PDB file of C-alpha atoms in Angstrom:
ATOM      1  CA  ILE E   1    -180.641 -53.385 -28.618  1.00  0.00           C
ATOM      2  CA  GLY E   2    -184.466 -52.381 -28.353  1.00  0.00           C
ATOM      3  CA  SER E   3    -187.066 -49.409 -29.795  1.00  0.00           C
ATOM      4  CA  SER E   4    -187.447 -47.054 -26.958  1.00  0.00           C
ATOM      5  CA  LEU E   5    -191.533 -47.394 -26.781  1.00  0.00           C
ATOM      6  CA  GLY E   6    -193.694 -49.684 -24.942  1.00  0.00           C
ATOM      7  CA  GLY E   7    -192.607 -52.617 -22.633  1.00  0.00           C
ATOM      8  CA  ILE E   8    -188.642 -52.147 -23.263  1.00  0.00           C
ATOM      9  CA  LEU E   9    -188.208 -48.778 -22.412  1.00  0.00           C
ATOM     10  CA  GLU E  10    -189.880 -50.544 -18.339  1.00  0.00           C
ATOM     11  CA  THR E  11    -187.165 -52.947 -18.687  1.00  0.00           C
ATOM     12  CA  VAL E  12    -183.761 -51.323 -20.960  1.00  0.00           C
ATOM     13  CA  ILE E  13    -182.004 -48.341 -19.775  1.00  0.00           C
ATOM     14  CA  ASP E  14    -180.680 -47.321 -22.195  1.00  0.00           C
ATOM     15  CA  GLU E  15    -176.711 -47.624 -22.486  1.00  0.00           C
ATOM     16  CA  VAL E  16    -176.814 -49.490 -18.408  1.00  0.00           C
ATOM     17  CA  SER E  17    -179.329 -52.286 -19.116  1.00  0.00           C
ATOM     18  CA  GLY E  18    -179.127 -52.368 -23.053  1.00  0.00           C
ATOM     19  CA  PHE E  19    -179.486 -50.088 -26.276  1.00  0.00           C
ATOM     20  CA  LEU E  20    -182.496 -47.784 -26.762  1.00  0.00           C
ATOM     21  CA  PHE E  21    -183.355 -46.246 -31.084  1.00  0.00           C
ATOM     22  CA  SER E  22    -186.227 -44.442 -32.257  1.00  0.00           C
ATOM     23  CA  PRO E  23    -188.862 -46.483 -33.222  1.00  0.00           C
ATOM     24  CA  GLY E  24    -188.662 -46.574 -37.315  1.00  0.00           C
ATOM     25  CA  ASP E  25    -185.366 -44.851 -37.358  1.00  0.00           C
ATOM     26  CA  PRO E  26    -183.231 -47.565 -39.446  1.00  0.00           C
ATOM     27  CA  ASN E  27    -180.385 -44.970 -39.338  1.00  0.00           C
ATOM     28  CA  HIS E  28    -180.539 -44.861 -35.447  1.00  0.00           C
ATOM     29  CA  LEU E  29    -180.762 -48.117 -35.386  1.00  0.00           C
ATOM     30  CA  ALA E  30    -177.738 -49.043 -37.640  1.00  0.00           C
ATOM     31  CA  GLN E  31    -175.844 -46.620 -35.268  1.00  0.00           C
ATOM     32  CA  LYS E  32    -176.736 -48.570 -32.555  1.00  0.00           C
ATOM     33  CA  ILE E  33    -175.438 -51.906 -33.728  1.00  0.00           C
ATOM     34  CA  LYS E  34    -172.704 -50.230 -35.201  1.00  0.00           C
ATOM     35  CA  TYR E  35    -171.495 -48.346 -31.449  1.00  0.00           C
ATOM     36  CA  VAL E  36    -172.668 -51.717 -29.631  1.00  0.00           C
ATOM     37  CA  SER E  37    -170.227 -53.297 -32.281  1.00  0.00           C
ATOM     38  CA  SER E  38    -166.979 -51.805 -31.210  1.00  0.00           C
ATOM     39  CA  LEU E  39    -167.588 -52.352 -27.080  1.00  0.00           C
ATOM     40  CA  SER E  40    -165.075 -54.096 -25.161  1.00  0.00           C
ATOM     41  CA  GLU E  41    -165.752 -57.669 -24.512  1.00  0.00           C
ATOM     42  CA  ASP E  42    -166.260 -56.220 -20.296  1.00  0.00           C
ATOM     43  CA  VAL E  43    -168.405 -53.463 -21.243  1.00  0.00           C
ATOM     44  CA  CYS E  44    -170.540 -55.406 -22.667  1.00  0.00           C
ATOM     45  CA  TYR E  45    -170.723 -58.640 -19.777  1.00  0.00           C
ATOM     46  CA  LYS E  46    -171.000 -55.195 -17.558  1.00  0.00           C
ATOM     47  CA  ILE E  47    -173.833 -54.597 -19.251  1.00  0.00           C
ATOM     48  CA  LYS E  48    -174.942 -57.682 -19.506  1.00  0.00           C
ATOM     49  CA  GLN E  49    -175.486 -58.228 -16.099  1.00  0.00           C
ATOM     50  CA  ASN E  50    -176.881 -54.710 -15.338  1.00  0.00           C
ATOM     51  CA  ALA E  51    -179.811 -56.143 -17.376  1.00  0.00           C
ATOM     52  CA  ILE E  52    -179.897 -59.806 -15.499  1.00  0.00           C
ATOM     53  CA  ASN E  53    -180.079 -57.714 -12.413  1.00  0.00           C
ATOM     54  CA  ASN E  54    -182.253 -55.250 -14.036  1.00  0.00           C
ATOM     55  CA  VAL E  55    -184.954 -58.026 -14.978  1.00  0.00           C
ATOM     56  CA  VAL E  56    -184.173 -59.461 -11.444  1.00  0.00           C
ATOM     57  CA  ASN E  57    -184.842 -57.655  -9.562  1.00  0.00           C
ATOM     58  CA  ASN E  58    -187.817 -55.373 -11.010  1.00  0.00           C
ATOM     59  CA  PHE E  59    -189.600 -57.974 -13.210  1.00  0.00           C
ATOM     60  CA  SER E  60    -189.600 -62.080 -11.327  1.00  0.00           C
ATOM     61  CA  LEU E  61    -192.935 -63.677 -10.600  1.00  0.00           C
ATOM     62  CA  ASP E  62    -192.622 -63.366  -7.077  1.00  0.00           C
ATOM     63  CA  LEU E  63    -192.656 -59.418  -7.393  1.00  0.00           C
ATOM     64  CA  MET E  64    -194.962 -58.739  -9.792  1.00  0.00           C
ATOM     65  CA  CYS E  65    -197.324 -61.159  -7.755  1.00  0.00           C
ATOM     66  CA  ASN E  66    -196.652 -59.609  -5.134  1.00  0.00           C
ATOM     67  CA  ARG E  67    -197.495 -56.061  -6.897  1.00  0.00           C
ATOM     68  CA  THR E  68    -200.397 -57.541  -8.654  1.00  0.00           C
ATOM     69  CA  LEU E  69    -202.020 -58.344  -4.533  1.00  0.00           C
ATOM     70  CA  GLU E  70    -200.952 -55.139  -3.272  1.00  0.00           C
ATOM     71  CA  LEU E  71    -203.143 -53.436  -6.034  1.00  0.00           C
ATOM     72  CA  TYR E  72    -206.123 -55.682  -5.871  1.00  0.00           C
ATOM     73  CA  GLU E  73    -205.530 -54.749  -2.200  1.00  0.00           C
ATOM     74  CA  LYS E  74    -205.538 -51.178  -2.713  1.00  0.00           C
ATOM     75  CA  TYR E  75    -208.388 -50.711  -4.817  1.00  0.00           C
ATOM     76  CA  TYR E  76    -210.621 -53.781  -2.588  1.00  0.00           C
ATOM     77  CA  GLU E  77    -210.427 -51.685   0.229  1.00  0.00           C
ATOM     78  CA  GLN E  78    -211.579 -48.233  -1.591  1.00  0.00           C
ATOM     79  CA  TYR E  79    -214.990 -50.753  -2.658  1.00  0.00           C
TER      80      TYR E  79
END
């Protein structure tokens, strides 16, 4: 469960790989906590697996290094 702002939006896909609540809204956070606590173990496991896959597929060290290198090369070629 994370607030829907900043880098959290890049890593958490609401109700797929986690749950988002509105920043500064404790009632919305409480609703999300209550909702998540009512989920079955199977659903929680699936969400956990989705979260792991999302991070591994989109934020691995190799991938981030390659993306950074591609960005540097793109701008280097322009100058």
